[in-house]
Coordinates of C-alpha atoms in Angstrom, one line a residue:
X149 CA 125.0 170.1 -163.9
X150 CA 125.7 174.0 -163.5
X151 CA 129.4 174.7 -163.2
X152 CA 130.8 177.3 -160.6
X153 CA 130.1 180.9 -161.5
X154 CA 131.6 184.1 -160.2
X155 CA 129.0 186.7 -159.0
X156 CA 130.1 190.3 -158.7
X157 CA 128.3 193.1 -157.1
X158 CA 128.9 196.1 -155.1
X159 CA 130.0 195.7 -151.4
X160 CA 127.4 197.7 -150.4
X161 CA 124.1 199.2 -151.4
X162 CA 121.9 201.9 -150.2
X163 CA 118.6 201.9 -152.2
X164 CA 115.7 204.2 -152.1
X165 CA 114.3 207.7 -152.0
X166 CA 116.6 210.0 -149.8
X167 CA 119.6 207.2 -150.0
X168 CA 121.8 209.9 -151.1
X169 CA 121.9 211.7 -147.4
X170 CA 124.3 208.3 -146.2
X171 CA 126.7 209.2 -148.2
X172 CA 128.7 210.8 -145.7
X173 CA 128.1 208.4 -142.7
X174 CA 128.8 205.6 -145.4
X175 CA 132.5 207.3 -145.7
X176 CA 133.4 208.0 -142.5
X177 CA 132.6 204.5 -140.8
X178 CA 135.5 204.0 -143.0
X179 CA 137.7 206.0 -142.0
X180 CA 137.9 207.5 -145.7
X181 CA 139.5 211.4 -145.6
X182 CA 139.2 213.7 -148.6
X183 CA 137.0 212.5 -151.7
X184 CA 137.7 213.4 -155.2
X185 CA 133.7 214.4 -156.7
X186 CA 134.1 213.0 -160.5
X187 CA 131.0 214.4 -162.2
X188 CA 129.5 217.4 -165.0
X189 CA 128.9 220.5 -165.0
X190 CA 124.9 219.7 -164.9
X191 CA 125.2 218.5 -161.8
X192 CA 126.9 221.3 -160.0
X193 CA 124.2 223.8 -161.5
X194 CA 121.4 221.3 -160.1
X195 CA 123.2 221.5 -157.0
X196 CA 123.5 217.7 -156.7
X197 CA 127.4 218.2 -156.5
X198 CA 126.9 220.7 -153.5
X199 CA 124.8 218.3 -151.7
X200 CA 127.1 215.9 -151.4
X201 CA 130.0 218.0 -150.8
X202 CA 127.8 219.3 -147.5
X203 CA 126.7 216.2 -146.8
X204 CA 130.4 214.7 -147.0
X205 CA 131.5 218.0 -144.7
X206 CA 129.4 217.3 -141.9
X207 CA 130.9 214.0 -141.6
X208 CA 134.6 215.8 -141.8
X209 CA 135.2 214.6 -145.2
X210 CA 137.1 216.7 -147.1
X211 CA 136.1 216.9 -151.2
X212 CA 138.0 218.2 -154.3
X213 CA 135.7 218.2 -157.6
X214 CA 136.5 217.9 -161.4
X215 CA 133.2 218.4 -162.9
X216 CA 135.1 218.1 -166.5
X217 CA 133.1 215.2 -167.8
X218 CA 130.6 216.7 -170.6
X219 CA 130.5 213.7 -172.9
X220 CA 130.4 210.2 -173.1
X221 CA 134.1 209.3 -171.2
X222 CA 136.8 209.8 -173.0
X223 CA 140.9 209.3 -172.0
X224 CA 141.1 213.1 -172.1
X225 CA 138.7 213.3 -169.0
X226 CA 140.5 210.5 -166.8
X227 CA 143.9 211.8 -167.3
X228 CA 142.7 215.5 -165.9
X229 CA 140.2 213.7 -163.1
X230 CA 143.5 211.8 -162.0
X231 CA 145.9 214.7 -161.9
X232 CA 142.9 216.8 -159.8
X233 CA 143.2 213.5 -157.7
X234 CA 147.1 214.1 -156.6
X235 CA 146.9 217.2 -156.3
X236 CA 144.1 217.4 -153.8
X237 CA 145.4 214.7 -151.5
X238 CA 142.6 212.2 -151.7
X239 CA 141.9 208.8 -150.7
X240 CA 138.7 208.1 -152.4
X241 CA 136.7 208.7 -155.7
X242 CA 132.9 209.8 -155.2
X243 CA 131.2 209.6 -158.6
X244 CA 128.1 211.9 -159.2
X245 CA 126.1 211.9 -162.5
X246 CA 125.3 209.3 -165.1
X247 CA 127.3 206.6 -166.6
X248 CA 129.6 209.1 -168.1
X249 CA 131.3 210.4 -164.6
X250 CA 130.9 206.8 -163.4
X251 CA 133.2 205.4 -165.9
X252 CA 135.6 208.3 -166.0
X253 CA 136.0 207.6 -162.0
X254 CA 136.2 203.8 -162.3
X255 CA 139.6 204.6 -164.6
X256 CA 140.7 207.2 -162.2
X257 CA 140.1 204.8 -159.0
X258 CA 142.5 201.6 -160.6
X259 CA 144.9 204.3 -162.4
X260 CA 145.8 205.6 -158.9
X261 CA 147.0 202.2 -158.1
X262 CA 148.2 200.7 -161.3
X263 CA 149.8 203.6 -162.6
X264 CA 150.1 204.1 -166.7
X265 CA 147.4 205.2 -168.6
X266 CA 143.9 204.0 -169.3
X267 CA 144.7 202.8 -172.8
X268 CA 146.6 200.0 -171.5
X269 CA 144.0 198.1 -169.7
X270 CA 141.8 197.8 -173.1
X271 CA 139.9 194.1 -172.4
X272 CA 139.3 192.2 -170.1
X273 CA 140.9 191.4 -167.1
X274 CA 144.3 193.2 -167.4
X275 CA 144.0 195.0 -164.2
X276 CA 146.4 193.7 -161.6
X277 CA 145.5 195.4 -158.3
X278 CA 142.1 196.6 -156.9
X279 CA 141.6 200.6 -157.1
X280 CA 141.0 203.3 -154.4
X281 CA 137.7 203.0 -152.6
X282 CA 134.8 204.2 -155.1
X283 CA 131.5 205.3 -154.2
X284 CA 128.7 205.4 -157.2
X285 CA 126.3 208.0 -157.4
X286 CA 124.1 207.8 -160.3
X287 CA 121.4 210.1 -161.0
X288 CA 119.9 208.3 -164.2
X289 CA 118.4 205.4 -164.8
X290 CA 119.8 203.9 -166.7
X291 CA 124.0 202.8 -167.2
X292 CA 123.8 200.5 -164.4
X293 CA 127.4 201.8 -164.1
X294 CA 127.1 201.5 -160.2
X295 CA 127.1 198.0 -160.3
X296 CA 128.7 196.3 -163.3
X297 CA 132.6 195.4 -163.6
X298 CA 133.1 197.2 -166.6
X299 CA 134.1 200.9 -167.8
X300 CA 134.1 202.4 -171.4
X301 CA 136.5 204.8 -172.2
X302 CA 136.8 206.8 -175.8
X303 CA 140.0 206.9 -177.0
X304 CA 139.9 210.4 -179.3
X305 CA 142.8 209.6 -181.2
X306 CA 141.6 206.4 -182.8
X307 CA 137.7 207.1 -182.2
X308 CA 137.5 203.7 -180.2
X309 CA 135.4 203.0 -177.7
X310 CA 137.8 200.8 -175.5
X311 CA 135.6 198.3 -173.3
X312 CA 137.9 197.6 -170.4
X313 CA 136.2 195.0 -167.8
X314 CA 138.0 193.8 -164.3
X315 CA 136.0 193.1 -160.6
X316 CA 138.4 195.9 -159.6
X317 CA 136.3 198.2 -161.3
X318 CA 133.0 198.0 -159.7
X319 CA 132.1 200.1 -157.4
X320 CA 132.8 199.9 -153.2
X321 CA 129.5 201.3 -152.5
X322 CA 126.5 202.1 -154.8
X323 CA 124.5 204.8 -153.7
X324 CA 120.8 204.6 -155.7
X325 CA 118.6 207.0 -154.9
X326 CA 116.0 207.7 -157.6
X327 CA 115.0 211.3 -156.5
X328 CA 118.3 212.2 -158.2
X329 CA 116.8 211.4 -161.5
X330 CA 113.7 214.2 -160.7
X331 CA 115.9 216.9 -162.7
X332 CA 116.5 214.3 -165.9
X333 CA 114.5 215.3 -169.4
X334 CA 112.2 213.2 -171.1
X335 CA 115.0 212.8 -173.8
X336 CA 117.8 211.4 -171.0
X337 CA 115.2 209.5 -169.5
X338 CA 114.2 207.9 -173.0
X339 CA 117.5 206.8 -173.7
X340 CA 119.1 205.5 -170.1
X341 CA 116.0 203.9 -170.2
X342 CA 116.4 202.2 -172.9
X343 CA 120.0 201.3 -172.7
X344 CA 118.9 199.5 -169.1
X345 CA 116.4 197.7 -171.3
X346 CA 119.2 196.5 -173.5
X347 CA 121.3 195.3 -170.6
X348 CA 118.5 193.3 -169.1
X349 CA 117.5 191.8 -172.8
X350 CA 121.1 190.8 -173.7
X351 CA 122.2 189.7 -170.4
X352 CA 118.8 187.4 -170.2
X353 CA 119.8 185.9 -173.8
X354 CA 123.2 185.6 -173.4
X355 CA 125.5 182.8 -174.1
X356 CA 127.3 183.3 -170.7
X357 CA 123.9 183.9 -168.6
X358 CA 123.2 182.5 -165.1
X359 CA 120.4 181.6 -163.1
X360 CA 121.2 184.5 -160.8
X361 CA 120.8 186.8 -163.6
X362 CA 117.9 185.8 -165.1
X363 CA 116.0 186.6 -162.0
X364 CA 117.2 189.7 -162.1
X365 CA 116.8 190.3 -166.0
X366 CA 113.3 189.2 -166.0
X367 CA 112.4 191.4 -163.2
X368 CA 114.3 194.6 -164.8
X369 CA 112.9 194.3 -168.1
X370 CA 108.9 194.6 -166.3
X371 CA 110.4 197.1 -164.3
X372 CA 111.4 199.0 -166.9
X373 CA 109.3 198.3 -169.8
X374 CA 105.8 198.9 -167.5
X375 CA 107.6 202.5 -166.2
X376 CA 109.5 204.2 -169.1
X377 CA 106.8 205.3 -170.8
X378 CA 105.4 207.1 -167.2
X379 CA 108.5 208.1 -165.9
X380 CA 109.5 210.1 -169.4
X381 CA 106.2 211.9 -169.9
X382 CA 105.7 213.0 -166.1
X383 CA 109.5 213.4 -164.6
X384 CA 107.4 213.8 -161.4
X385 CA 106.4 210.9 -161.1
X386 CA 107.8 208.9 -158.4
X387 CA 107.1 205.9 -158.6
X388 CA 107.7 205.3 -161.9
X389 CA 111.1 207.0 -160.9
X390 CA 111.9 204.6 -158.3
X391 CA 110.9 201.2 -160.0
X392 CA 112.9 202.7 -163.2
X393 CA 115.8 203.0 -160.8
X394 CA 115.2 199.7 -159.6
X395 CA 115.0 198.2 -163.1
X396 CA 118.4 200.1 -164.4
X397 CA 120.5 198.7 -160.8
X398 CA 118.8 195.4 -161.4
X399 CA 120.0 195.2 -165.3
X400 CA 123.4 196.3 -164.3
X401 CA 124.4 193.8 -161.6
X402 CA 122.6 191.2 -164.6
X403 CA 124.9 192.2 -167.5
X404 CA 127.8 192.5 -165.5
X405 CA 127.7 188.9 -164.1
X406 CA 126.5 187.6 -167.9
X407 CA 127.5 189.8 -170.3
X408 CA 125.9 192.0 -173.2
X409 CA 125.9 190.5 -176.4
X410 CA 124.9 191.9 -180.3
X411 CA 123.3 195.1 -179.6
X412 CA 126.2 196.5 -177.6
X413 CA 129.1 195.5 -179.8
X414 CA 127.4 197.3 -182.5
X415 CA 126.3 200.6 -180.6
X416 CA 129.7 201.5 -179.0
X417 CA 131.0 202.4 -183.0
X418 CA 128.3 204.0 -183.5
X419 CA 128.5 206.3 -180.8
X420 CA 132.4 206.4 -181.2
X421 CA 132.1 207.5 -185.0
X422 CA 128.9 209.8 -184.5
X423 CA 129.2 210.8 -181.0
X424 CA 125.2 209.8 -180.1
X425 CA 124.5 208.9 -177.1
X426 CA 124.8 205.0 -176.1
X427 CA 121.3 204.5 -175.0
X428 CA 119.6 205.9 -178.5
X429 CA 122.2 203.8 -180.7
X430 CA 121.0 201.4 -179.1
X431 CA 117.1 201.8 -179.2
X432 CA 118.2 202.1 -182.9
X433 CA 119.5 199.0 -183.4
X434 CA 117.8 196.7 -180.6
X435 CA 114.5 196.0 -182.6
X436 CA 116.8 194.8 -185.8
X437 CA 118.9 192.9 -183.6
X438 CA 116.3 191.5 -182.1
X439 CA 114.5 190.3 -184.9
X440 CA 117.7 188.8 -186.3
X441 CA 118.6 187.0 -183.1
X442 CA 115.1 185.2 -182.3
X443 CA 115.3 182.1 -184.3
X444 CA 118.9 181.5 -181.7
X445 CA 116.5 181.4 -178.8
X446 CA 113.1 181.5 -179.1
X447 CA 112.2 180.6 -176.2
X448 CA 114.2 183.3 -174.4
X449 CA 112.7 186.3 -176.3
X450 CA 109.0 184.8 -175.8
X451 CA 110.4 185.2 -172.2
X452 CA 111.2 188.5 -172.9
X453 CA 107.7 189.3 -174.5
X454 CA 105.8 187.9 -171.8
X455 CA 107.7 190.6 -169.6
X456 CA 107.0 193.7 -171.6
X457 CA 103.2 192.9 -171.3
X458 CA 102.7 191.3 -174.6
X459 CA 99.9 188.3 -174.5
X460 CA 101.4 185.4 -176.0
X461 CA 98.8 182.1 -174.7
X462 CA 97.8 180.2 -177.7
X463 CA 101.1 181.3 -179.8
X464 CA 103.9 179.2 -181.5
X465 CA 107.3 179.6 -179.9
X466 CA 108.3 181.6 -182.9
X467 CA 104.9 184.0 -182.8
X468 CA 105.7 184.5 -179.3
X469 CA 109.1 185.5 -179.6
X470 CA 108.2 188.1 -182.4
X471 CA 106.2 189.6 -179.9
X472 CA 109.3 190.9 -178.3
X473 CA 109.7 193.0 -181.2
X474 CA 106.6 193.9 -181.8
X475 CA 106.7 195.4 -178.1
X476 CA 110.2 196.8 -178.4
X477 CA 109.3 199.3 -181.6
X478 CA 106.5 200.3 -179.9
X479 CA 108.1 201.4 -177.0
X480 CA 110.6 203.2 -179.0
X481 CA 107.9 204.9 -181.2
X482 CA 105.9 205.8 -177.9
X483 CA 109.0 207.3 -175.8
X484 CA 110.2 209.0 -179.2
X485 CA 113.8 208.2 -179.4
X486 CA 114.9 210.2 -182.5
X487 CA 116.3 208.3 -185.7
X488 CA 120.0 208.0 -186.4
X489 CA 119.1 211.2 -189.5
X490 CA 117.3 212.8 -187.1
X491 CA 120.8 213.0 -185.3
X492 CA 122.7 214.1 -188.3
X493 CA 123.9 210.7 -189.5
X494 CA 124.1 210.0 -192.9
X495 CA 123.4 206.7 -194.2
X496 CA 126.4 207.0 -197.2
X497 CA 129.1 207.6 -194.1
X498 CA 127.3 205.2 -191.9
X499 CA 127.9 202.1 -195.0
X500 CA 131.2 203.7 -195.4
X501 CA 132.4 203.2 -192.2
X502 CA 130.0 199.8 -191.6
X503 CA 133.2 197.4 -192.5
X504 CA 135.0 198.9 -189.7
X505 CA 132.3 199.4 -186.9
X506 CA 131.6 195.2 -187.7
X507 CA 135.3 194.9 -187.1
X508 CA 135.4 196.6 -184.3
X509 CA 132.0 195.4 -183.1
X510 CA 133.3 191.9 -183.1
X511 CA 136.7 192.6 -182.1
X512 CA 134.8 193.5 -178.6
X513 CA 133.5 190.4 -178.0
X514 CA 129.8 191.3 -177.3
X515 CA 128.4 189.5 -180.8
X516 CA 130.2 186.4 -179.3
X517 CA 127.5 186.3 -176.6
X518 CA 124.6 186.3 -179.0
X519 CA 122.1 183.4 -179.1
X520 CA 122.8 183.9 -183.2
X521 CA 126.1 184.6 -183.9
X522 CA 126.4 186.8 -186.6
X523 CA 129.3 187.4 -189.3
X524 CA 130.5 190.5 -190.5
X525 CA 128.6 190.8 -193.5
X526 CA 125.4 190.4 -191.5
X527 CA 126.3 193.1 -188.9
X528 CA 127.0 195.2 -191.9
X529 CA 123.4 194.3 -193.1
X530 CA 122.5 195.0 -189.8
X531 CA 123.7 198.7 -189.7
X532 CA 122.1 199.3 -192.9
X533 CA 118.5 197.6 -191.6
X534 CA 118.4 199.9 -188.6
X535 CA 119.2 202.9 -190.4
X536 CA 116.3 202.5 -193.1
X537 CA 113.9 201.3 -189.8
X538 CA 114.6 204.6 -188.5
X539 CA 113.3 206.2 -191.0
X540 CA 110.2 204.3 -191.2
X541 CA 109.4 204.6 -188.1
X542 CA 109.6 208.5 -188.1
X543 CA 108.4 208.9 -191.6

């Protein structure tokens, strides 16, 4: 018998190539009056920012913009975007850019309402009243941001990555429009790629999974896994664009409604302690992971295999679920995510401060979810596993 589960998703979605032009008329139907834009400085020299600032005008929509967000989110960020919030007058949070400015405008949106600061709503479900109307803009593929119940913030004075998850928190309207992702580099497209790969994997294997999510998973992880490779050598190409899009929203609304699990918990200290980017921590650890996890669900990962093209017929359960990993460090290899050295980690600091990240990773939560659950000493194993892979791999 399935027991009742909560499924979460935006209240509205507009999908597809040129989506971004409804912005506007989205707004006004709503009677919404002056926007704050929460986005980077990237997007305002693409002129993505200015298009929706015209596009909002025409509709007499009024828009303020703090384009302050030039790293992964941290508590810095929010408390600025709020401040630019009161003082312009506004009613509603536009959010342009990747998963960074989406997360920063998540906080800002339940901060106007809840008052206090970010810090204080670390976990899960300590948000007591929904936020001001939010509208998602996301011009990678990959965070999923648009549709997931969850925002992670970097506290800079205890290099944390708080995870902080409410249904307040996701978005009023997700706007997806894949010919925003034109402008992104191979290297961004390499690594939001992957980290939408990693939702749809761990929200497929999860512990709390659904069958409403495993539709989705299975679907995002072809979508993905059959266009990465397209979509970051040819950044013209649009349909691989458009499916990758597809894949990231699809793997968002998954994770959100089942959870990440080992892969996650472990990335988010790495990328608090190194500052790298959450989607290549986690290309460097998924394969490990991956490996490691198998023998909790075999069946799951052969699943997973059979959905990044691998041919499994005539295969044990376990032979089939290797295949996963055999198709996940190609895919790494191919799309050339760099190694944690490469980056400027070192492996002495990264053992150093292993004890710690495992704390953290599974004071989070996320290992919980894992088919194999792991203890501390194995994440710490873990850590060192991926690190010396790395290497391998780019040797």
């Amino acid at each position: 018998m399935m027991p009742p589960r909560e499924f979460i998703m935006p209240a509205q979605m507009v999908i597809g190539s040129g989506a971004v032009e409804q912005v506007g008329a989205q707004c006004a139907k709503r009677g919404w009056r002056k926007a704050l834009i929460v986005t980077d400085q990237i997007m305002q020299k693409l002129g993505i920012v200015g298009q929706v600032e015209q596009n909002l005008a025409n509709h007499g929509i009024a828009g303020v913009v703090y384009a302050g967000v030039n790293t992964e989110p941290v508590v810095e960020y929010v408390q600025e975007a709020l401040a630019r919030y009161h003082e312009g007058g506004c009613d509603f949070v536009v959010a342009v850019g990747g998963g960074s400015p989406i997360d920063t405008a998540k906080a800002v949106a339940v901060l106007v309402t809840n008052g206090g600061s970010i810090e204080q709503y670390k976990g899960i479900g300590k948000i007591a009243n929904p936020g001001v109307p939010l509208v998602a803009i996301p011009t990678t593929a990959g965070t999923g941001s648009e549709a997931t119940i969850y925002t992670v913030i970097t506290d800079q004075k205890t290099d944390v990555k708080m995870l902080i998850g409410s249904p307040y928190l996701m978005p009023t309207i997700a706007i997806v429009d894949p010919m925003l992702t034109i402008s992104s580099p191979p290297s961004v497209t390499a690594a939001t790629g992957v980290d939408a790969l990693v939702h749809a994997i761990e929200a497929y294997v999860s512990v709390k999974r659904q069958p409403m999510t495993d539709v989705l998973c299975l679907s995002a992880i072809e979508l993905i896994s059959s266009n990465i490779r397209q979509a970051w050598a040819n950044g013209n190409n649009i349909e691989a664009r458009e499916k990758m899009m597809l894949g990231a929203t699809q793997a968002g609304i998954a994770f959100s409604n089942s959870s990440v699990a080992l892969v996650h918990g472990m990335s988010r200290p790495i990328g608090a302690h190194f500052h790298i980017a959450h989607g290549v921590s986690n290309a460097a650890l998924l394969a490990v992971v991956t490996e490691f996890s198998l023998v909790g669900d075999p069946k799951r990962y052969a699943d997973i295999a059979r959905a990044m093209g691998e041919p499994i017929e005539g295969l044990s359960l376990m032979e089939a679920a290797d295949r996963a990993v055999v198709a996940i460090r190609r895919l790494v290899r191919d799309i050339k995510i760099p190694s944690l050295r490469q980056l400027g980690v070192e492996r002495e600091r990264l053992m150093e401060l292993a004890p710690s990240m495992a704390d953290a990773a599974i004071d989070s939560g996320s290992p919980a979810n894992n088919p194999r659950k792991p203890t501390k000493q194995e994440i710490i194993e873990l850590y060192a596993k991926a690190y010396d892979e790395g290497e391998r791999m780019v040797g």
